[in-house]
XYZ file of C-alpha atoms in Angstrom:
608
model
C -31.218 47.027 12.411
C -27.844 47.381 13.751
C -24.640 46.629 12.580
C -23.990 43.752 15.038
C -27.351 41.970 14.656
C -27.310 42.592 10.709
C -23.740 40.896 10.841
C -25.911 37.719 12.655
C -28.693 37.720 10.403
C -25.907 37.080 7.545
C -24.179 34.236 9.170
C -26.775 32.349 9.638
C -27.625 32.545 6.162
C -24.704 31.553 4.782
C -24.852 28.584 7.280
C -27.899 27.522 6.340
C -27.656 27.849 2.761
C -23.884 27.255 1.629
C -24.040 24.530 -0.899
C -22.999 20.771 0.688
C -23.228 17.340 -0.629
C -25.985 15.776 0.871
C -24.141 12.222 2.089
C -21.376 13.191 3.704
C -19.365 15.486 6.262
C -15.938 16.418 5.131
C -14.888 14.964 8.373
C -15.728 11.665 8.265
C -12.351 9.338 8.845
C -11.524 5.888 10.071
C -8.476 4.726 11.945
C -5.362 2.807 10.284
C -2.649 2.134 12.568
C -3.310 5.105 15.221
C -3.987 7.442 11.863
C -6.904 9.093 10.467
C -7.698 8.057 7.307
C -9.494 11.313 5.822
C -12.430 10.097 3.493
C -13.346 12.587 0.691
C -17.287 13.017 -0.654
C -17.386 11.176 -3.940
C -18.813 13.126 -7.140
C -19.445 9.766 -9.288
C -21.903 7.838 -7.000
C -24.865 8.093 -4.659
C -25.565 5.245 -2.754
C -29.533 4.033 -2.104
C -29.870 2.448 1.174
C -33.598 -0.028 1.329
C -35.252 -0.826 3.875
C -34.861 -4.579 3.345
C -31.431 -5.761 4.481
C -31.083 -7.376 0.862
C -32.500 -7.125 -1.905
C -32.922 -8.858 -5.669
C -32.338 -7.461 -9.131
C -35.954 -7.509 -9.940
C -36.192 -5.051 -6.765
C -33.071 -3.029 -8.596
C -35.130 -2.522 -11.630
C -38.220 -1.698 -10.370
C -36.532 1.748 -8.617
C -34.790 2.215 -11.713
C -37.838 2.523 -13.429
C -39.132 4.916 -11.037
C -36.507 7.523 -10.938
C -35.584 10.268 -13.828
C -32.497 9.110 -15.173
C -31.467 11.858 -17.665
C -31.500 14.165 -14.390
C -29.524 12.141 -12.022
C -28.140 9.398 -13.710
C -28.069 5.686 -14.056
C -28.224 2.826 -11.811
C -25.334 0.537 -11.591
C -25.639 -2.638 -9.976
C -24.406 -6.322 -8.928
C -25.020 -8.721 -6.342
C -22.291 -7.544 -3.717
C -24.068 -4.210 -4.016
C -27.479 -5.932 -3.420
C -26.745 -8.369 -0.577
C -26.511 -5.549 1.295
C -29.651 -4.103 0.470
C -28.065 -0.879 -1.777
C -28.495 0.782 -4.744
C -26.047 2.316 -6.596
C -26.447 5.275 -8.695
C -23.745 6.469 -11.093
C -24.272 10.616 -11.492
C -23.934 12.531 -14.450
C -20.874 14.349 -14.838
C -22.860 17.376 -15.420
C -24.636 17.358 -12.080
C -24.657 19.835 -9.887
C -24.257 19.239 -5.928
C -27.614 20.833 -5.538
C -29.425 19.174 -7.963
C -27.628 15.694 -6.747
C -29.269 16.776 -2.882
C -32.564 17.652 -4.421
C -33.153 14.464 -6.456
C -31.897 12.385 -3.365
C -34.519 14.378 -1.324
C -36.890 13.133 -3.626
C -35.887 9.517 -3.675
C -35.587 9.295 0.235
C -39.057 9.731 -0.081
C -40.201 6.398 -2.143
C -41.496 3.192 -0.943
C -38.906 1.233 0.601
C -35.881 3.560 0.635
C -34.561 3.861 4.089
C -31.721 6.451 3.652
C -29.276 7.244 1.377
C -24.974 6.011 2.682
C -22.246 8.038 2.229
C -20.100 7.518 -0.961
C -16.204 8.443 -0.936
C -13.354 8.722 -3.393
C -10.434 7.548 -2.393
C -6.695 7.832 -4.894
C -9.128 7.027 -7.495
C -11.383 4.285 -6.079
C -15.129 5.296 -4.807
C -15.769 3.410 -2.334
C -19.711 2.511 -0.263
C -19.803 2.726 3.654
C -22.433 0.249 4.473
C -23.390 -1.231 7.898
C -20.613 -3.801 8.327
C -17.751 -3.476 10.294
C -14.364 -5.159 11.159
C -13.439 -5.318 14.885
C -10.137 -6.969 15.810
C -9.723 -7.867 19.216
C -6.526 -8.265 21.141
C -5.142 -11.765 21.854
C -6.279 -11.751 25.841
C -9.698 -10.414 25.313
C -12.545 -13.497 26.030
C -15.645 -13.224 24.462
C -17.296 -12.722 27.414
C -14.698 -9.121 27.208
C -15.956 -8.553 23.517
C -19.835 -9.630 24.318
C -19.743 -6.151 27.205
C -17.634 -4.302 24.893
C -19.803 -4.439 22.088
C -22.754 -3.794 24.341
C -21.588 -0.397 24.996
C -21.294 0.824 21.617
C -24.841 -1.000 21.056
C -23.582 -3.138 18.336
C -24.318 -6.508 17.453
C -21.946 -9.467 15.917
C -22.357 -10.481 12.693
C -20.391 -12.998 12.014
C -17.433 -14.692 14.006
C -14.486 -15.272 11.916
C -13.550 -19.032 12.638
C -9.918 -18.651 10.788
C -8.777 -15.699 13.105
C -9.016 -15.447 16.508
C -11.186 -12.813 17.933
C -12.257 -10.980 14.422
C -15.683 -10.216 14.476
C -17.583 -8.341 11.644
C -20.331 -6.585 13.459
C -22.993 -3.998 12.662
C -24.912 -1.394 14.354
C -28.948 -1.556 14.656
C -30.932 1.419 14.821
C -28.480 3.912 13.834
C -27.838 5.956 10.922
C -24.784 4.330 8.643
C -22.009 7.370 9.995
C -23.366 7.683 13.226
C -22.029 3.926 13.325
C -18.623 4.872 11.657
C -18.061 7.031 14.506
C -18.955 4.378 17.004
C -16.398 2.536 14.800
C -14.018 5.140 15.721
C -14.710 4.418 19.121
C -13.972 1.385 19.019
C -10.295 2.166 17.734
C -9.126 3.516 20.567
C -10.841 0.972 22.971
C -7.192 -0.754 24.503
C -8.523 -3.891 23.952
C -9.281 -3.484 20.212
C -6.219 -4.137 17.612
C -8.196 -2.478 14.856
C -11.811 -1.316 13.785
C -12.758 -0.050 10.273
C -15.270 0.230 8.021
C -15.505 -3.257 5.314
C -16.234 -0.563 2.454
C -17.313 -1.729 -0.456
C -14.765 -0.519 -3.223
C -15.962 0.244 -6.888
C -13.021 0.062 -9.368
C -13.572 1.497 -13.040
C -13.407 -0.548 -15.265
C -11.065 0.451 -18.138
C -11.970 0.593 -21.523
C -11.684 -1.654 -24.520
C -7.512 -2.012 -25.242
C -6.591 0.174 -27.861
C -5.060 -1.312 -30.706
C -5.616 -4.006 -32.713
C -6.437 -7.540 -31.412
C -5.479 -11.171 -32.762
C -8.560 -13.103 -33.173
C -6.631 -16.344 -33.058
C -3.791 -18.351 -32.504
C -2.459 -16.642 -35.306
C 1.115 -17.837 -37.043
C 3.983 -15.900 -37.260
C 7.251 -16.934 -38.283
C 8.949 -19.127 -35.050
C 11.888 -18.739 -32.865
C 13.776 -21.590 -32.610
C 12.754 -22.285 -29.037
C 10.375 -21.708 -27.305
C 7.895 -23.323 -29.812
C 5.041 -21.200 -29.367
C 3.964 -19.289 -32.278
C 3.538 -15.702 -30.697
C 6.936 -16.019 -28.659
C 8.506 -13.777 -31.523
C 6.275 -10.850 -30.723
C 6.658 -11.200 -26.822
C 9.338 -8.377 -27.003
C 9.281 -8.179 -23.083
C 10.850 -11.293 -22.639
C 13.321 -11.125 -25.770
C 13.616 -7.840 -27.965
C 15.304 -8.303 -31.006
C 14.973 -3.890 -31.906
C 12.298 -5.110 -34.604
C 10.107 -3.337 -31.789
C 12.631 -0.480 -29.773
C 15.755 -0.955 -28.904
C 17.300 -4.646 -28.707
C 17.997 -5.997 -25.516
C 15.104 -3.501 -23.468
C 13.876 -6.804 -22.306
C 14.185 -9.250 -18.968
C 16.654 -11.360 -20.523
C 14.442 -14.588 -20.262
C 15.874 -17.025 -22.820
C 19.195 -16.517 -21.642
C 17.244 -17.220 -17.831
C 15.666 -20.139 -19.294
C 19.373 -21.571 -19.539
C 19.832 -21.856 -16.125
C 16.409 -22.221 -14.834
C 12.560 -22.576 -16.281
C 10.470 -22.849 -12.806
C 9.252 -25.948 -10.685
C 5.532 -27.275 -10.620
C 6.309 -26.684 -6.926
C 6.055 -22.764 -6.763
C 2.577 -21.325 -7.507
C 1.945 -18.201 -8.213
C -1.374 -17.029 -7.267
C -3.269 -14.729 -9.641
C -5.426 -12.393 -7.316
C -7.905 -10.963 -9.634
C -11.105 -11.302 -11.229
C -10.843 -14.850 -12.156
C -8.983 -17.144 -14.763
C -9.884 -19.069 -17.571
C -8.835 -22.234 -16.448
C -9.939 -24.304 -19.746
C -7.439 -21.972 -21.413
C -5.812 -24.347 -23.691
C -2.563 -22.587 -23.224
C -3.720 -22.544 -19.083
C -5.249 -25.686 -18.509
C -2.461 -27.862 -16.893
C -0.963 -25.069 -15.053
C -4.391 -24.461 -12.863
C -4.257 -25.819 -9.026
C -7.543 -25.315 -6.055
C -8.813 -22.338 -7.115
C -10.483 -20.312 -5.005
C -13.515 -17.519 -5.546
C -13.544 -15.185 -2.773
C -16.632 -12.918 -3.767
C -18.915 -16.115 -2.711
C -16.139 -18.543 -0.861
C -16.850 -21.286 -3.339
C -13.979 -22.719 -5.276
C -16.030 -21.504 -8.845
C -13.897 -18.706 -9.997
C -14.510 -19.083 -13.342
C -14.948 -15.347 -14.918
C -17.740 -13.452 -16.457
C -17.221 -13.418 -20.527
C -16.100 -9.554 -20.061
C -13.580 -10.181 -17.222
C -10.573 -10.970 -19.035
C -8.241 -9.315 -17.123
C -7.237 -11.842 -14.315
C -6.797 -14.163 -17.522
C -4.313 -12.219 -19.162
C -2.028 -11.912 -16.022
C -2.411 -15.541 -15.759
C -0.532 -16.027 -19.099
C 1.789 -13.415 -18.731
C 3.258 -15.442 -15.171
C 2.932 -18.671 -16.778
C 1.200 -19.941 -19.712
C 2.508 -23.650 -20.842
C 5.771 -23.178 -23.127
C 7.111 -25.075 -25.945
C 3.244 -26.580 -26.581
C 3.642 -24.863 -30.394
C 0.485 -22.233 -29.815
C -0.163 -19.216 -28.130
C 2.570 -17.680 -25.855
C 5.236 -18.198 -23.590
C 4.688 -17.709 -19.964
C 8.000 -16.238 -17.850
C 7.580 -18.663 -14.834
C 7.286 -21.501 -17.807
C 7.640 -24.545 -15.305
C 5.459 -23.113 -11.973
C 1.575 -23.461 -11.229
C -1.005 -21.525 -11.227
C -3.582 -20.657 -8.126
C -6.238 -18.202 -9.216
C -7.830 -16.312 -6.530
C -10.544 -14.346 -8.093
C -11.716 -11.284 -5.305
C -14.010 -9.243 -7.675
C -16.225 -8.934 -10.936
C -17.703 -6.855 -12.820
C -21.279 -7.298 -13.188
C -21.594 -5.601 -16.948
C -19.340 -5.600 -20.084
C -17.436 -1.814 -19.693
C -19.042 -1.917 -15.982
C -17.089 -1.121 -12.598
C -15.224 -3.815 -10.994
C -16.754 -4.495 -7.635
C -15.105 -5.923 -4.015
C -15.043 -5.439 -0.550
C -12.092 -4.946 1.820
C -13.350 -8.151 3.523
C -13.226 -10.219 0.315
C -9.398 -8.441 -1.018
C -8.515 -9.909 2.579
C -10.132 -13.378 2.378
C -8.379 -13.778 -1.163
C -4.942 -13.244 0.148
C -5.262 -15.389 2.871
C -6.732 -18.491 1.370
C -3.982 -18.386 -1.258
C -1.433 -18.380 1.755
C -3.444 -21.234 2.709
C -3.485 -23.137 -0.380
C 0.329 -23.153 -0.951
C 0.900 -19.816 -2.947
C 4.724 -19.041 -3.208
C 4.096 -15.732 -4.729
C 0.821 -13.164 -4.887
C 0.820 -10.905 -8.078
C -1.816 -8.252 -7.540
C -2.399 -6.823 -10.619
C -5.242 -3.914 -8.988
C -5.285 -1.227 -5.964
C -6.277 2.385 -5.563
C -8.233 3.388 -2.974
C -7.747 4.182 1.081
C -5.682 1.836 3.413
C -7.340 -1.002 5.300
C -6.331 -2.839 8.157
C -8.017 -5.890 6.501
C -6.085 -5.327 3.896
C -2.488 -4.644 5.701
C -3.465 -7.783 8.115
C -3.632 -10.204 5.385
C -0.616 -8.763 3.316
C 1.433 -9.775 6.927
C -0.289 -12.707 7.269
C 1.239 -13.523 3.805
C 4.416 -12.357 4.823
C 4.566 -14.410 8.010
C 3.836 -17.369 5.445
C 7.179 -16.679 4.008
C 4.934 -15.499 0.509
C 6.816 -13.346 -2.098
C 3.883 -10.406 -2.345
C 3.993 -8.364 -5.386
C 1.491 -5.948 -5.958
C 1.079 -3.316 -9.445
C 2.064 1.083 -8.643
C -1.057 2.008 -10.526
C -1.041 3.586 -14.010
C -2.349 7.331 -12.927
C 0.981 9.086 -13.589
C 1.571 9.968 -10.338
C 2.353 8.879 -6.823
C 2.141 5.019 -6.138
C -1.475 3.389 -5.265
C -1.846 1.665 -1.852
C -1.262 -1.020 -1.209
C 1.833 -1.081 -3.372
C 2.707 1.940 -1.600
C 3.449 -0.293 1.848
C 6.877 -1.276 0.719
C 8.632 1.259 2.318
C 7.052 -0.499 5.067
C 6.596 -4.382 4.684
C 8.375 -6.727 2.799
C 6.501 -6.479 -0.722
C 7.490 -5.756 -4.206
C 5.947 -2.369 -5.655
C 6.458 -2.786 -10.146
C 6.745 0.389 -12.381
C 6.600 -0.248 -16.094
C 8.699 0.404 -18.978
C 8.282 0.469 -22.287
C 10.512 -1.340 -25.555
C 12.792 1.569 -25.765
C 13.225 1.096 -21.704
C 11.832 4.023 -20.991
C 9.611 4.755 -17.694
C 6.060 4.685 -18.939
C 4.908 7.694 -19.348
C 2.007 9.623 -21.294
C 5.131 11.044 -23.559
C 7.040 8.195 -23.887
C 8.026 6.395 -27.158
C 5.389 3.886 -26.780
C 2.231 5.627 -28.276
C 0.013 4.550 -25.825
C -0.214 8.711 -24.529
C -3.274 7.623 -22.066
C -1.449 6.627 -19.150
C 1.622 6.545 -17.339
C 2.780 4.774 -14.477
C 3.187 5.637 -10.909
C 6.376 6.184 -9.321
C 7.545 7.261 -6.168
C 10.092 5.879 -3.541
C 7.633 2.962 -2.636
C 8.906 1.190 -6.246
C 10.659 -1.263 -5.827
C 11.658 -2.944 -9.729
C 10.288 -2.122 -12.988
C 9.058 -4.366 -15.829
C 7.782 -3.992 -19.753
C 4.322 -2.958 -19.607
C 3.083 -2.096 -23.091
C 2.071 -3.789 -26.072
C 2.334 -7.424 -24.276
C 0.975 -10.822 -26.165
C -0.759 -13.167 -23.748
C -3.856 -15.483 -22.870
C -7.238 -14.028 -23.237
C -10.862 -15.701 -22.274
C -10.910 -18.480 -24.860
C -13.398 -18.001 -27.654
C -15.559 -15.214 -28.094
C -15.238 -13.904 -24.335
C -12.575 -11.983 -23.434
C -11.167 -8.404 -24.354
C -11.902 -9.612 -28.472
C -12.312 -12.863 -30.209
C -9.936 -15.504 -29.978
C -7.630 -16.972 -27.205
C -4.678 -14.455 -27.020
C -4.670 -10.557 -26.849
C -1.999 -8.290 -28.208
C -1.945 -5.704 -26.428
C -2.187 -6.118 -22.459
C -0.795 -2.931 -20.789
C -0.299 -1.024 -17.835
C 1.321 -2.044 -14.259
C -0.946 -4.963 -14.702
C 0.893 -6.572 -17.103
C 4.160 -5.340 -15.136
C 3.152 -7.297 -12.197
C 2.998 -10.835 -13.246
C 6.472 -10.549 -15.310
C 8.193 -9.687 -11.586
C 5.698 -12.393 -9.884
C 6.697 -14.842 -12.664
C 10.879 -14.266 -12.245
C 9.951 -14.137 -8.690
C 8.781 -17.935 -9.009
C 11.606 -18.302 -11.084
C 14.177 -17.392 -8.076
C 12.370 -19.867 -5.725
C 12.591 -22.568 -8.091
C 16.328 -22.441 -7.920
C 16.549 -21.358 -4.572
C 13.256 -23.055 -2.644
C 14.686 -22.288 0.809
C 14.734 -18.264 0.696
C 12.556 -16.058 2.104
C 10.486 -13.426 0.547
C 13.077 -10.679 2.292
C 15.901 -12.642 0.185
C 13.701 -12.816 -3.074
C 12.612 -9.094 -3.264
C 16.618 -8.329 -2.407
C 17.883 -10.849 -5.269
C 15.470 -8.870 -8.358
C 16.729 -5.410 -6.555
C 20.496 -6.827 -6.890
C 20.539 -8.133 -10.204
C 18.040 -5.460 -12.004
C 19.170 -3.608 -15.021
C 19.696 -0.482 -13.853
C 18.133 2.376 -15.788
C 17.362 6.272 -15.287
C 19.646 7.789 -12.334
C 22.435 5.650 -11.318
C 21.146 3.998 -8.616
C 17.718 3.813 -7.308
C 15.424 6.226 -7.980
C 11.835 7.109 -7.807
C 10.557 5.482 -11.607
C 12.273 2.207 -12.499
C 12.812 1.588 -7.839
C 16.305 -0.213 -8.673
C 15.885 -0.963 -12.462
C 14.233 -2.856 -15.034
C 13.721 -6.936 -14.112
C 16.533 -8.812 -15.749
C 15.503 -13.017 -14.979
C 19.231 -14.160 -16.324
C 21.108 -12.072 -13.991
C 18.852 -13.005 -10.669
C 19.371 -16.577 -11.263
C 22.897 -16.077 -11.400
C 23.852 -15.614 -14.671
C 25.886 -12.606 -16.142
C 23.985 -10.775 -18.727
C 25.363 -8.325 -20.324
C 22.448 -4.994 -21.037
C 22.725 -3.199 -24.213
C 19.056 -1.639 -24.160
C 17.906 1.627 -24.111
C 18.806 4.717 -22.623
C 16.312 4.480 -20.561
C 15.807 7.948 -19.644
C 12.255 7.273 -18.121
C 10.655 10.165 -20.576
C 9.809 14.046 -19.070
C 6.378 12.485 -16.956
C 4.818 15.377 -18.040
C 1.504 15.280 -20.050
C -2.119 14.242 -18.601
C -3.310 11.005 -18.146
C -6.955 9.238 -18.701
C -8.519 6.760 -16.909
C -7.090 3.583 -17.042
C -9.531 1.850 -15.186
C -8.812 -1.973 -13.440
C -7.885 -3.406 -16.980
C -4.550 -1.432 -16.619
C -4.384 -2.310 -13.157
C -5.978 1.018 -11.582
C -8.719 3.220 -12.247
C -8.859 6.957 -12.602
C -11.672 9.357 -11.039
C -12.152 12.423 -11.006
C -13.963 12.724 -8.342
C -11.164 14.504 -5.735
C -10.572 17.306 -7.982
C -13.814 18.129 -8.865
C -15.092 18.218 -5.352
C -11.964 20.526 -4.490
C -12.633 22.702 -7.631
C -16.802 23.438 -6.416
C -15.471 23.964 -3.037
C -12.997 26.495 -4.909
C -16.335 27.859 -6.917
C -18.758 28.277 -4.255
C -16.368 30.139 -1.743
C -14.493 32.151 -4.454
C -19.116 33.356 -5.123
C -19.688 33.642 -1.149
C -16.715 35.586 -0.273
C -17.284 37.714 -3.511
C -21.420 38.056 -2.026
C -19.965 38.772 1.794
C -17.253 41.693 0.168
C -20.174 43.446 -1.770
C -22.919 43.206 1.644
C -20.086 44.718 3.639
C -19.392 47.828 1.696
C -22.933 48.356 1.466
C -23.136 47.873 5.348
C -19.725 50.139 5.171
C -21.858 52.579 3.207
C -25.185 52.586 5.098
C -24.004 52.151 9.121
C -20.522 53.483 9.038
C -20.173 56.202 5.911
């Protein structure tokens, strides 16, 4: 064999046998605002597409019984996945790509299995590609034009959006889902199309149970003169006397309440996983709930989904009723919007781009003045962006959690540099930026940070409402250590609601400017990436003159590793991107070393 022939054979073998993930291609992408969003294969999940468009949970259980879960991993299912005929397998952490490919080859031979759908991992969130794509045509495009354009790419209309002109949900029949993604990208470049993108199913890791003790009941402690809620003295974020951390490392809530306690005409939407509307500290505050996961008004959370109830209590719990906790905007109303759920205690939090968009838009349509969003992560979405734009255009103040991964600000909070939204980072009782090494002892997480942070707010050891009774985070009606930028976000939403209560004609831009200009400056003088413009101050925001005597605000050193927090703290953590890179590096090194050895033999045999 000549050297040239030998090298060609070697190249063929490398191309044929280099290990890869079977379900995804490194070149997968979609378009948002004219930019490519590259998609990274997930090392956490595999998605199996069954023959039927929809499947029952009995079919899911039957499938699970047929596969060797000890080898590949456990089936993790929800009604939303079943609606699209998808079965999700959560992979074992130690499984290799070769074993995944081998297992999936066998699974695809099973009865009633059609194919596998790609799963991607973006910013710690796993996203399942399904055969459903959103297309927004430009205003001047007629229905006849729409039909012609869709016929050209062999797409069919699943649903026309009756609320949004020229918005369609489409699918591609007889086409593999990755090919459907490519055709959607073709639609994105059509001059008649404003945007076209996948309706990803988003899988947010569920955070572990809150660490530390819980308050199993409405435990009485020495009450303050005002308010008379028995747990109020423990709410250091509202008024820090120095018994925890540094005195005045708080939002000056009681000083601010002397100026305004909130108006019942101002509504805070808690866009989350549902709120316990029967909770004694919330019941009279609730207006027009909505469940975007199924389109009705019954948004009551699953018994293990306590996150939304905790956020609601922080923002606007009933205050002065001699039970429980005090809320930041005690006089304002709460509009619960359910955009996600988990299917079991400790299970992943499941939603989709379209559900999130519907939840945000409906909150605005039902009169929400402030939108509190203690969630985030994953890749950018034109659907979600358009919902945020809709809220801003209707003068709603939009607040997003920056995230809990001790890294860069997550989507959608990172839109604050281009849109009039508020991105919130977290502080502790010492007015430090929350990090794995800050003084609070919660070394498993740190706030996200970056130039997109608008303001900061307390985010550790927060007393708030829990789902009543035995459900929620623990038995009892309250939780004592809610945390994350999830808890900081409803604090800021509450302060924004107080500003609007005092200034009902203000725009969202004016509210954001007021929060920035009146925050207590921490860390580096002026704006910085960890605190933004500072930790919010209710008294100053309402026109008071409150002096600050708090902590040094050094922000910690920001070092240390951060483990997964999950949605319960606002965000999930995932190692899939890093795992994929590590495997790529390992295999690349192996093959380069092999080529080096073969090259030496070739040199010795043919060129010596």
